[in-house]
Amino acid sequence: MAEHENLVSSTQIIIKDALDKLGFDEGMYELVKEPMRLLTVRIPVRMDDGTVKTFTGYRAQHNDAVGPTKGGVRFHPDVDEDEVKALSMWMTLKCGIVDLPYGGGKGGIVCDPRQMSIHEVERLSRGYVRAISQIVGPTKDIPAPDVFTNSQIMAWMMDEYSKMDEFNSPGFITGKPIVLGGSQGRDRSTALGVVIAIEEAAKRRGKMIKDSRVVIQGFGNAGSFLAKFLYDAGAKVIAISDAHGALHDPDGLDIDYLLDRRDSFGTVTNLFEDTISNKELFELDCDILVPAAISNQITEENAYDIKAEIVVEAANGPTTMEATKILTERGILLVPDVLASAGGVTVSYFEWVQNNQGYYWTEEEVNEKLREKLVKAFDNIYTLAETRQVDMRLAAYIVGIKRTAEAARYRGWA
Ligand code: GLU
């Protein structure tokens, strides 16, 4: 099986299940089982040594019945068509769950920015925008950061689009630097959303964040801000990891020290000798486990070894369908990615609104609005899961797909 094929096929199975529960027919499933648009582009880039290298990029737009599509762009060597397709479908679900007037989109470029110079990354970012320019725009499809892309890359992309558009277009992309129309709080919004999801989940299990033992896989944008939030809230972050390995201290790691030493891609464990493997990380005795890295991490192979009582998915697609079943049967509360990681796109929406109205909010206002949306979404999904006796992932899919399906039906698409 291609590396990410299971992401699409398992998403399709759960979407089908959700549509059945909502009473939609086969025609609706046919419409939403795949992105409506998938563009593959080849991007020639002049490298620093004078040669030209051609990269492959994608932009998938799952469904725009509700409004323009929205979602990040990732730069990673493992990007492929299936991954981008699945990610765009999850964006539709996230936007439905937190009630944003968008459908889902996602983009990616097959590359390794860790091996490229900053100038090469800039030329690649600009080339990607030129290549996808026909199908994106502030009222069509609005990109944002994702794995290994950041506010600087958003700035270059916005600049390139604005040049083509011939006027300043901050609403073309979100996750920008504040001076270019970025929103207060956007950089930490995914992590704050995860914290809110953890708080809500802990409450349901009669627990508190303070003094709980947390394991976080990943130390990128979401993982590092999350570790800091939890550490400041009095939790013991007993392990964190990056692509090279994991650091573990049963008494709690010094997160401020690690943040100081991490590089811009979230790598830190290479500075230490005493590390454990990612496999061992998942088996650690803890209260809360947060996969905040890449997909397919909790599988039927390790789902029985997980000791946490609560698993909150900060990454996209970290738990396979089989593992979801095992964790649920074991009584572990699993908060799905489409809910727990929706904080980023929520504040992206706030950023776009601020760009459209040209009036900017304080970080307090942003965070308050974010909290309101996420607490409500969590409550809806948790209650639905309880009343329908389904796991939280299926409940989240039911809430997430409902609005797109209704909008598509009104439009006469299915
Ligand atoms: N890439 C993020 C996600 O997967 C954010 C998307 C956005 O802000 O549009 O949710």
Tab-separated table of C-alpha atoms and ligand atoms in Angstrom:
chain	number	residue	atom	x	y	z
A	1	MET	CA	0.000	0.000	0.000
A	2	ALA	CA	1.282	3.499	-0.824
A	3	GLU	CA	2.406	5.243	2.348
A	4	HIS	CA	-0.673	7.411	2.839
A	5	GLU	CA	-3.331	5.383	1.054
A	6	ASN	CA	-4.811	4.232	4.358
A	7	LEU	CA	-5.422	7.864	5.339
A	8	VAL	CA	-7.825	8.344	2.429
A	9	SER	CA	-9.505	4.942	2.667
A	10	SER	CA	-10.101	5.135	6.411
A	11	THR	CA	-11.396	8.708	6.119
A	12	GLN	CA	-13.825	7.513	3.444
A	13	ILE	CA	-15.096	4.710	5.672
A	14	ILE	CA	-15.791	7.056	8.580
A	15	ILE	CA	-17.348	9.721	6.332
A	16	LYS	CA	-19.656	7.054	4.892
A	17	ASP	CA	-20.607	5.970	8.373
A	18	ALA	CA	-21.254	9.583	9.413
A	19	LEU	CA	-23.407	10.286	6.333
A	20	ASP	CA	-25.405	7.102	6.957
A	21	LYS	CA	-26.063	8.178	10.530
A	22	LEU	CA	-27.173	11.606	9.260
A	23	GLY	CA	-29.502	9.988	6.710
A	24	PHE	CA	-27.727	11.137	3.520
A	25	ASP	CA	-27.739	8.846	0.512
A	26	GLU	CA	-25.061	7.260	-1.678
A	27	GLY	CA	-25.049	10.284	-4.029
A	28	MET	CA	-23.836	12.510	-1.219
A	29	TYR	CA	-21.080	10.044	-0.396
A	30	GLU	CA	-20.016	9.988	-4.063
A	31	LEU	CA	-19.678	13.775	-3.916
A	32	VAL	CA	-17.625	14.050	-0.725
A	33	LYS	CA	-15.510	10.894	-0.839
A	34	GLU	CA	-12.751	12.673	-2.812
A	35	PRO	CA	-11.587	16.282	-3.208
A	36	MET	CA	-13.482	18.139	-5.960
A	37	ARG	CA	-10.214	19.499	-7.311
A	38	LEU	CA	-6.627	18.278	-7.153
A	39	LEU	CA	-3.893	20.189	-8.932
A	40	THR	CA	-0.420	18.723	-9.388
A	41	VAL	CA	2.304	21.156	-10.343
A	42	ARG	CA	5.991	20.937	-11.238
A	43	ILE	CA	8.039	23.841	-9.934
A	44	PRO	CA	11.487	24.572	-11.402
A	45	VAL	CA	13.745	26.278	-8.852
A	46	ARG	CA	17.189	27.794	-9.385
A	47	MET	CA	19.357	26.319	-6.640
A	48	ASP	CA	22.235	28.195	-5.018
A	49	ASP	CA	24.818	26.210	-7.002
A	50	GLY	CA	23.342	27.463	-10.287
A	51	THR	CA	21.545	24.257	-11.287
A	52	VAL	CA	17.771	24.029	-11.708
A	53	LYS	CA	15.843	21.464	-9.677
A	54	THR	CA	12.198	20.677	-10.349
A	55	PHE	CA	9.909	19.963	-7.393
A	56	THR	CA	6.433	18.426	-7.324
A	57	GLY	CA	3.646	20.235	-5.487
A	58	TYR	CA	-0.063	19.695	-4.912
A	59	ARG	CA	-3.144	21.669	-3.932
A	60	ALA	CA	-6.325	19.757	-3.087
A	61	GLN	CA	-9.719	21.420	-2.616
A	62	HIS	CA	-12.104	19.018	-1.007
A	63	ASN	CA	-15.417	20.809	-1.193
A	64	ASP	CA	-16.452	24.445	-1.536
A	65	ALA	CA	-20.208	24.118	-1.019
A	66	VAL	CA	-20.013	26.121	2.222
A	67	GLY	CA	-17.468	28.709	1.104
A	68	PRO	CA	-13.870	29.072	-0.060
A	69	THR	CA	-11.546	26.219	0.830
A	70	LYS	CA	-8.951	26.621	3.556
A	71	GLY	CA	-5.910	24.761	4.758
A	72	GLY	CA	-2.164	24.691	5.117
A	73	VAL	CA	0.766	23.912	2.841
A	74	ARG	CA	3.382	21.437	4.047
A	75	PHE	CA	6.960	21.110	2.859
A	76	HIS	CA	8.072	17.547	3.524
A	77	PRO	CA	9.843	14.709	1.671
A	78	ASP	CA	6.950	12.316	2.431
A	79	VAL	CA	4.230	14.495	0.868
A	80	ASP	CA	2.213	12.624	-1.755
A	81	GLU	CA	-1.140	12.867	-3.486
A	82	ASP	CA	-2.968	10.651	-0.986
A	83	GLU	CA	-1.711	12.599	1.993
A	84	VAL	CA	-2.790	15.936	0.542
A	85	LYS	CA	-6.188	14.491	-0.393
A	86	ALA	CA	-6.815	13.124	3.105
A	87	LEU	CA	-5.583	16.322	4.728
A	88	SER	CA	-7.983	18.406	2.617
A	89	MET	CA	-10.890	16.184	3.685
A	90	TRP	CA	-9.926	16.618	7.338
A	91	MET	CA	-9.898	20.380	6.838
A	92	THR	CA	-13.546	20.218	5.710
A	93	LEU	CA	-14.312	18.357	8.930
A	94	LYS	CA	-12.353	20.795	11.122
A	95	CYS	CA	-14.065	23.813	9.564
A	96	GLY	CA	-17.459	22.142	10.055
A	97	ILE	CA	-16.695	21.271	13.673
A	98	VAL	CA	-15.754	24.822	14.697
A	99	ASP	CA	-18.292	26.333	12.340
A	100	LEU	CA	-16.087	28.366	10.010
A	101	PRO	CA	-17.568	29.416	6.626
A	102	TYR	CA	-15.071	27.327	4.675
A	103	GLY	CA	-14.582	23.972	3.018
A	104	GLY	CA	-11.317	22.071	3.308
A	105	GLY	CA	-8.164	22.504	1.255
A	106	LYS	CA	-4.551	21.450	1.624
A	107	GLY	CA	-1.295	21.761	-0.246
A	108	GLY	CA	2.139	20.254	-0.124
A	109	ILE	CA	5.503	20.232	-1.825
A	110	VAL	CA	7.750	17.170	-1.923
A	111	CYS	CA	10.992	18.638	-0.589
A	112	ASP	CA	13.193	18.701	2.478
A	113	PRO	CA	13.570	22.312	3.647
A	114	ARG	CA	16.066	21.127	6.287
A	115	GLN	CA	18.498	20.449	3.433
A	116	MET	CA	17.832	23.687	1.538
A	117	SER	CA	19.109	27.243	1.971
A	118	ILE	CA	16.666	29.975	2.953
A	119	HIS	CA	16.941	31.493	-0.546
A	120	GLU	CA	16.091	28.184	-2.185
A	121	VAL	CA	13.064	27.857	0.118
A	122	GLU	CA	11.990	31.385	-0.844
A	123	ARG	CA	12.226	30.670	-4.581
A	124	LEU	CA	10.335	27.401	-4.121
A	125	SER	CA	7.581	29.134	-2.105
A	126	ARG	CA	7.158	31.839	-4.738
A	127	GLY	CA	7.223	29.273	-7.569
A	128	TYR	CA	4.493	27.250	-5.846
A	129	VAL	CA	2.218	30.295	-5.587
A	130	ARG	CA	2.709	31.116	-9.266
A	131	ALA	CA	1.974	27.499	-10.172
A	132	ILE	CA	-1.299	27.275	-8.200
A	133	SER	CA	-2.399	30.912	-8.676
A	134	GLN	CA	-5.323	30.066	-10.951
A	135	ILE	CA	-7.205	28.141	-8.294
A	136	VAL	CA	-6.361	30.059	-5.079
A	137	GLY	CA	-7.252	33.514	-3.767
A	138	PRO	CA	-8.917	35.277	-0.813
A	139	THR	CA	-12.411	34.209	-1.942
A	140	LYS	CA	-11.425	30.869	-3.513
A	141	ASP	CA	-8.902	28.960	-1.428
A	142	ILE	CA	-6.777	30.390	1.380
A	143	PRO	CA	-3.480	28.640	2.268
A	144	ALA	CA	-1.738	28.682	5.669
A	145	PRO	CA	1.250	27.128	7.460
A	146	ASP	CA	1.576	23.408	8.129
A	147	VAL	CA	4.487	21.011	8.696
A	148	PHE	CA	7.843	22.816	8.078
A	149	THR	CA	6.249	26.036	6.796
A	150	ASN	CA	6.117	29.212	8.871
A	151	SER	CA	5.193	32.910	8.895
A	152	GLN	CA	8.215	33.883	6.754
A	153	ILE	CA	7.106	31.457	4.046
A	154	MET	CA	3.556	32.835	4.283
A	155	ALA	CA	5.014	36.353	3.839
A	156	TRP	CA	6.844	35.367	0.627
A	157	MET	CA	3.729	33.629	-0.682
A	158	MET	CA	1.552	36.655	0.116
A	159	ASP	CA	4.062	38.958	-1.569
A	160	GLU	CA	4.160	36.807	-4.697
A	161	TYR	CA	0.370	36.620	-4.909
A	162	SER	CA	0.022	40.371	-4.297
A	163	LYS	CA	2.441	41.072	-7.159
A	164	MET	CA	0.389	38.930	-9.519
A	165	ASP	CA	-2.860	40.403	-8.248
A	166	GLU	CA	-1.425	43.918	-8.548
A	167	PHE	CA	-2.679	44.980	-5.133
A	168	ASN	CA	-1.904	44.052	-1.566
A	169	SER	CA	-3.818	40.859	-0.736
A	170	PRO	CA	-3.318	39.944	2.907
A	171	GLY	CA	-6.491	37.815	2.804
A	172	PHE	CA	-4.831	35.429	0.335
A	173	ILE	CA	-3.017	33.535	3.066
A	174	THR	CA	-3.048	33.234	6.873
A	175	GLY	CA	-0.337	32.636	9.436
A	176	LYS	CA	1.494	35.773	8.253
A	177	PRO	CA	3.831	37.897	10.380
A	178	ILE	CA	1.847	40.443	12.438
A	179	VAL	CA	3.214	43.437	10.454
A	180	LEU	CA	1.808	41.956	7.237
A	181	GLY	CA	-1.670	41.452	8.655
A	182	GLY	CA	-1.093	38.332	10.724
A	183	SER	CA	-3.320	37.768	13.738
A	184	GLN	CA	-2.239	38.051	17.325
A	185	GLY	CA	-2.055	34.562	18.779
A	186	ARG	CA	-1.991	32.675	15.455
A	187	ASP	CA	1.462	31.167	16.070
A	188	ARG	CA	0.356	29.438	19.275
A	189	SER	CA	-3.290	28.854	18.351
A	190	THR	CA	-2.975	25.169	17.410
A	191	ALA	CA	-1.314	24.464	20.763
A	192	LEU	CA	-3.843	26.552	22.683
A	193	GLY	CA	-6.628	24.615	20.983
A	194	VAL	CA	-4.992	21.366	22.096
A	195	VAL	CA	-4.728	22.681	25.669
A	196	ILE	CA	-8.450	23.499	25.640
A	197	ALA	CA	-9.203	19.999	24.318
A	198	ILE	CA	-7.006	18.489	27.065
A	199	GLU	CA	-8.744	20.576	29.745
A	200	GLU	CA	-12.169	19.519	28.534
A	201	ALA	CA	-11.162	15.852	28.273
A	202	ALA	CA	-9.524	15.913	31.707
A	203	LYS	CA	-12.657	17.462	33.221
A	204	ARG	CA	-14.756	14.606	31.837
A	205	ARG	CA	-12.380	12.156	33.532
A	206	GLY	CA	-12.292	14.060	36.842
A	207	LYS	CA	-8.664	15.109	36.326
A	208	MET	CA	-6.737	18.368	36.203
A	209	ILE	CA	-3.834	19.476	34.042
A	210	LYS	CA	-1.841	20.529	37.088
A	211	ASP	CA	0.366	17.654	38.269
A	212	SER	CA	-0.703	15.336	35.439
A	213	ARG	CA	2.072	13.515	33.607
A	214	VAL	CA	2.127	14.316	29.918
A	215	VAL	CA	4.012	12.757	26.997
A	216	ILE	CA	4.271	14.745	23.762
A	217	GLN	CA	5.468	13.269	20.480
A	218	GLY	CA	6.897	16.118	18.387
A	219	PHE	CA	8.492	19.441	19.250
A	220	GLY	CA	7.476	21.474	16.184
A	221	ASN	CA	5.051	24.399	16.205
A	222	ALA	CA	2.202	22.570	17.957
A	223	GLY	CA	4.325	20.339	20.210
A	224	SER	CA	6.670	23.037	21.501
A	225	PHE	CA	4.025	25.665	22.310
A	226	LEU	CA	1.914	22.914	23.855
A	227	ALA	CA	4.773	21.721	26.065
A	228	LYS	CA	5.291	25.302	27.227
A	229	PHE	CA	1.574	25.901	27.982
A	230	LEU	CA	1.307	22.659	29.960
A	231	TYR	CA	4.593	23.201	31.786
A	232	ASP	CA	3.466	26.706	32.810
A	233	ALA	CA	0.118	25.271	33.940
A	234	GLY	CA	1.936	22.949	36.345
A	235	ALA	CA	1.809	19.708	34.385
A	236	LYS	CA	4.827	17.418	34.367
A	237	VAL	CA	5.927	17.015	30.759
A	238	ILE	CA	7.824	13.764	31.248
A	239	ALA	CA	8.801	13.171	27.609
A	240	ILE	CA	9.061	14.984	24.293
A	241	SER	CA	10.458	13.806	20.985
A	242	ASP	CA	11.589	14.859	17.532
A	243	ALA	CA	12.397	12.929	14.358
A	244	HIS	CA	15.632	11.623	15.923
A	245	GLY	CA	14.439	10.290	19.281
A	246	ALA	CA	12.896	11.240	22.608
A	247	LEU	CA	13.932	12.718	25.944
A	248	HIS	CA	12.445	11.277	29.125
A	249	ASP	CA	12.499	12.348	32.768
A	250	PRO	CA	9.854	10.866	35.082
A	251	ASP	CA	10.174	13.973	37.301
A	252	GLY	CA	9.373	16.299	34.405
A	253	LEU	CA	11.612	17.914	31.758
A	254	ASP	CA	12.792	21.537	31.927
A	255	ILE	CA	10.794	22.788	28.950
A	256	ASP	CA	12.180	26.362	29.010
A	257	TYR	CA	15.691	24.942	28.664
A	258	LEU	CA	14.691	22.671	25.776
A	259	LEU	CA	12.851	25.472	23.962
A	260	ASP	CA	15.967	27.538	24.201
A	261	ARG	CA	18.003	24.834	22.528
A	262	ARG	CA	15.629	23.610	19.824
A	263	ASP	CA	16.279	24.582	16.186
A	264	SER	CA	13.653	26.082	13.871
A	265	PHE	CA	12.514	22.622	12.714
A	266	GLY	CA	11.932	21.468	16.297
A	267	THR	CA	15.062	19.340	16.589
A	268	VAL	CA	16.582	19.124	20.056
A	269	THR	CA	17.202	15.496	21.050
A	270	ASN	CA	20.398	15.310	18.956
A	271	LEU	CA	22.068	17.468	21.618
A	272	PHE	CA	21.632	14.771	24.286
A	273	GLU	CA	23.153	11.343	24.717
A	274	ASP	CA	20.547	9.847	26.981
A	275	THR	CA	17.580	9.378	24.666
A	276	ILE	CA	14.839	6.814	24.204
A	277	SER	CA	13.158	5.722	20.965
A	278	ASN	CA	9.810	6.935	19.681
A	279	LYS	CA	8.531	3.398	20.262
A	280	GLU	CA	9.462	3.585	23.955
A	281	LEU	CA	7.892	7.036	24.187
A	282	PHE	CA	4.445	5.662	23.382
A	283	GLU	CA	4.771	2.991	26.077
A	284	LEU	CA	5.626	5.372	28.921
A	285	ASP	CA	3.489	5.417	32.029
A	286	CYS	CA	1.615	8.759	31.879
A	287	ASP	CA	-1.842	10.344	32.214
A	288	ILE	CA	-2.065	12.193	28.913
A	289	LEU	CA	-0.435	11.310	25.586
A	290	VAL	CA	-0.314	13.856	22.771
A	291	PRO	CA	0.896	12.754	19.334
A	292	ALA	CA	1.903	16.116	17.782
A	293	ALA	CA	4.089	14.979	14.889
A	294	ILE	CA	3.074	12.970	11.833
A	295	SER	CA	0.440	10.456	10.707
A	296	ASN	CA	0.160	6.706	11.408
A	297	GLN	CA	1.962	6.711	14.781
A	298	ILE	CA	-0.511	4.810	16.973
A	299	THR	CA	-1.267	1.561	15.194
A	300	GLU	CA	-2.521	-1.910	16.127
A	301	GLU	CA	1.109	-2.714	16.911
A	302	ASN	CA	1.444	-0.302	19.845
A	303	ALA	CA	-2.170	0.537	20.800
A	304	TYR	CA	-2.195	-2.177	23.491
A	305	ASP	CA	0.998	-0.776	25.064
A	306	ILE	CA	-0.310	2.732	25.608
A	307	LYS	CA	-0.733	3.502	29.306
A	308	ALA	CA	-2.273	6.999	29.097
A	309	GLU	CA	-5.884	7.486	30.125
A	310	ILE	CA	-6.403	10.322	27.649
A	311	VAL	CA	-4.956	10.605	24.130
A	312	VAL	CA	-5.347	13.969	22.405
A	313	GLU	CA	-4.376	14.149	18.722
A	314	ALA	CA	-2.519	17.376	17.974
A	315	ALA	CA	-1.100	16.016	14.699
A	316	ASN	CA	-3.199	15.186	11.669
A	317	GLY	CA	-4.012	11.480	11.414
A	318	PRO	CA	-1.675	10.067	14.091
A	319	THR	CA	-3.940	7.118	15.003
A	320	THR	CA	-5.049	4.446	12.540
A	321	MET	CA	-8.617	3.197	12.381
A	322	GLU	CA	-7.683	-0.142	13.959
A	323	ALA	CA	-5.858	1.617	16.790
A	324	THR	CA	-8.817	3.948	17.403
A	325	LYS	CA	-10.943	0.852	17.949
A	326	ILE	CA	-8.436	-0.718	20.334
A	327	LEU	CA	-8.004	2.465	22.409
A	328	THR	CA	-11.767	2.982	22.627
A	329	GLU	CA	-12.320	-0.634	23.706
A	330	ARG	CA	-9.649	-0.161	26.352
A	331	GLY	CA	-11.611	2.770	27.787
A	332	ILE	CA	-9.043	5.383	26.769
A	333	LEU	CA	-10.583	8.747	25.924
A	334	LEU	CA	-9.352	9.603	22.423
A	335	VAL	CA	-9.895	13.202	21.318
A	336	PRO	CA	-9.638	13.184	17.508
A	337	ASP	CA	-7.394	15.459	15.425
A	338	VAL	CA	-10.265	17.118	13.571
A	339	LEU	CA	-11.393	18.545	16.917
A	340	ALA	CA	-8.184	18.842	18.957
A	341	SER	CA	-6.094	20.444	16.227
A	342	ALA	CA	-8.762	22.852	14.956
A	343	GLY	CA	-7.324	25.816	16.907
A	344	GLY	CA	-4.940	26.757	14.089
A	345	VAL	CA	-7.550	27.078	11.382
A	346	THR	CA	-9.904	28.827	13.795
A	347	VAL	CA	-7.447	31.653	14.381
A	348	SER	CA	-6.600	31.594	10.658
A	349	TYR	CA	-10.265	32.369	10.087
A	350	PHE	CA	-10.031	35.230	12.598
A	351	GLU	CA	-6.966	36.481	10.714
A	352	TRP	CA	-8.836	36.431	7.392
A	353	VAL	CA	-11.807	38.250	8.961
A	354	GLN	CA	-9.459	40.912	10.362
A	355	ASN	CA	-7.784	41.262	6.931
A	356	ASN	CA	-11.166	41.633	5.214
A	357	GLN	CA	-12.386	44.291	7.640
A	358	GLY	CA	-8.982	45.992	8.095
A	359	TYR	CA	-9.476	46.159	11.848
A	360	TYR	CA	-7.332	44.134	14.241
A	361	TRP	CA	-8.065	42.437	17.550
A	362	THR	CA	-5.982	41.982	20.696
A	363	GLU	CA	-4.553	38.599	21.651
A	364	GLU	CA	-7.051	38.397	24.528
A	365	GLU	CA	-9.971	38.879	22.131
A	366	VAL	CA	-8.577	36.255	19.775
A	367	ASN	CA	-7.986	33.711	22.536
A	368	GLU	CA	-11.384	34.279	24.063
A	369	LYS	CA	-13.143	33.727	20.727
A	370	LEU	CA	-10.997	30.619	20.139
A	371	ARG	CA	-11.885	29.186	23.544
A	372	GLU	CA	-15.585	29.836	22.998
A	373	LYS	CA	-15.581	27.944	19.678
A	374	LEU	CA	-13.537	25.004	20.899
A	375	VAL	CA	-15.343	24.458	24.192
A	376	LYS	CA	-18.657	24.459	22.332
A	377	ALA	CA	-17.352	22.055	19.671
A	378	PHE	CA	-15.918	19.711	22.302
A	379	ASP	CA	-19.174	19.684	24.207
A	380	ASN	CA	-21.269	19.001	21.085
A	381	ILE	CA	-19.073	16.113	20.027
A	382	TYR	CA	-18.675	14.589	23.478
A	383	THR	CA	-22.420	14.706	24.057
A	384	LEU	CA	-23.139	13.212	20.638
A	385	ALA	CA	-20.644	10.406	21.282
A	386	GLU	CA	-22.359	9.633	24.588
A	387	THR	CA	-25.931	9.749	23.286
A	388	ARG	CA	-25.215	7.790	20.102
A	389	GLN	CA	-22.775	5.435	21.823
A	390	VAL	CA	-20.076	6.036	19.213
A	391	ASP	CA	-16.402	6.955	19.593
A	392	MET	CA	-15.444	10.619	19.546
A	393	ARG	CA	-13.915	10.355	16.073
A	394	LEU	CA	-17.162	9.210	14.494
A	395	ALA	CA	-19.083	11.836	16.494
A	396	ALA	CA	-16.651	14.505	15.226
A	397	TYR	CA	-17.120	13.324	11.631
A	398	ILE	CA	-20.906	13.484	12.023
A	399	VAL	CA	-20.704	17.099	13.248
A	400	GLY	CA	-17.968	17.964	10.733
A	401	ILE	CA	-19.558	16.695	7.519
A	402	LYS	CA	-23.175	17.720	8.258
A	403	ARG	CA	-22.892	21.348	7.161
A	404	THR	CA	-21.039	20.581	3.918
A	405	ALA	CA	-23.587	17.909	3.043
A	406	GLU	CA	-26.496	20.256	3.768
A	407	ALA	CA	-24.928	23.098	1.755
A	408	ALA	CA	-24.251	20.735	-1.157
A	409	ARG	CA	-27.853	19.524	-1.067
A	410	TYR	CA	-29.222	23.090	-1.128
A	411	ARG	CA	-26.968	23.856	-4.079
A	412	GLY	CA	-28.335	20.816	-5.895
A	413	TRP	CA	-24.998	18.998	-6.036
A	414	ALA	CA	-26.273	15.738	-4.589
B	1	GLU	N1	-2.302	23.525	8.800
B	1	GLU	C1	-3.219	23.750	9.868
B	1	GLU	C2	-4.189	22.597	9.995
B	1	GLU	O1	-3.899	21.505	9.581
B	1	GLU	C3	-3.890	25.114	9.788
B	1	GLU	C4	-4.688	25.383	8.556
B	1	GLU	C5	-5.132	26.822	8.441
B	1	GLU	O2	-4.794	27.605	9.312
B	1	GLU	O3	-5.814	27.146	7.448
B	1	GLU	O4	-5.225	22.705	10.572
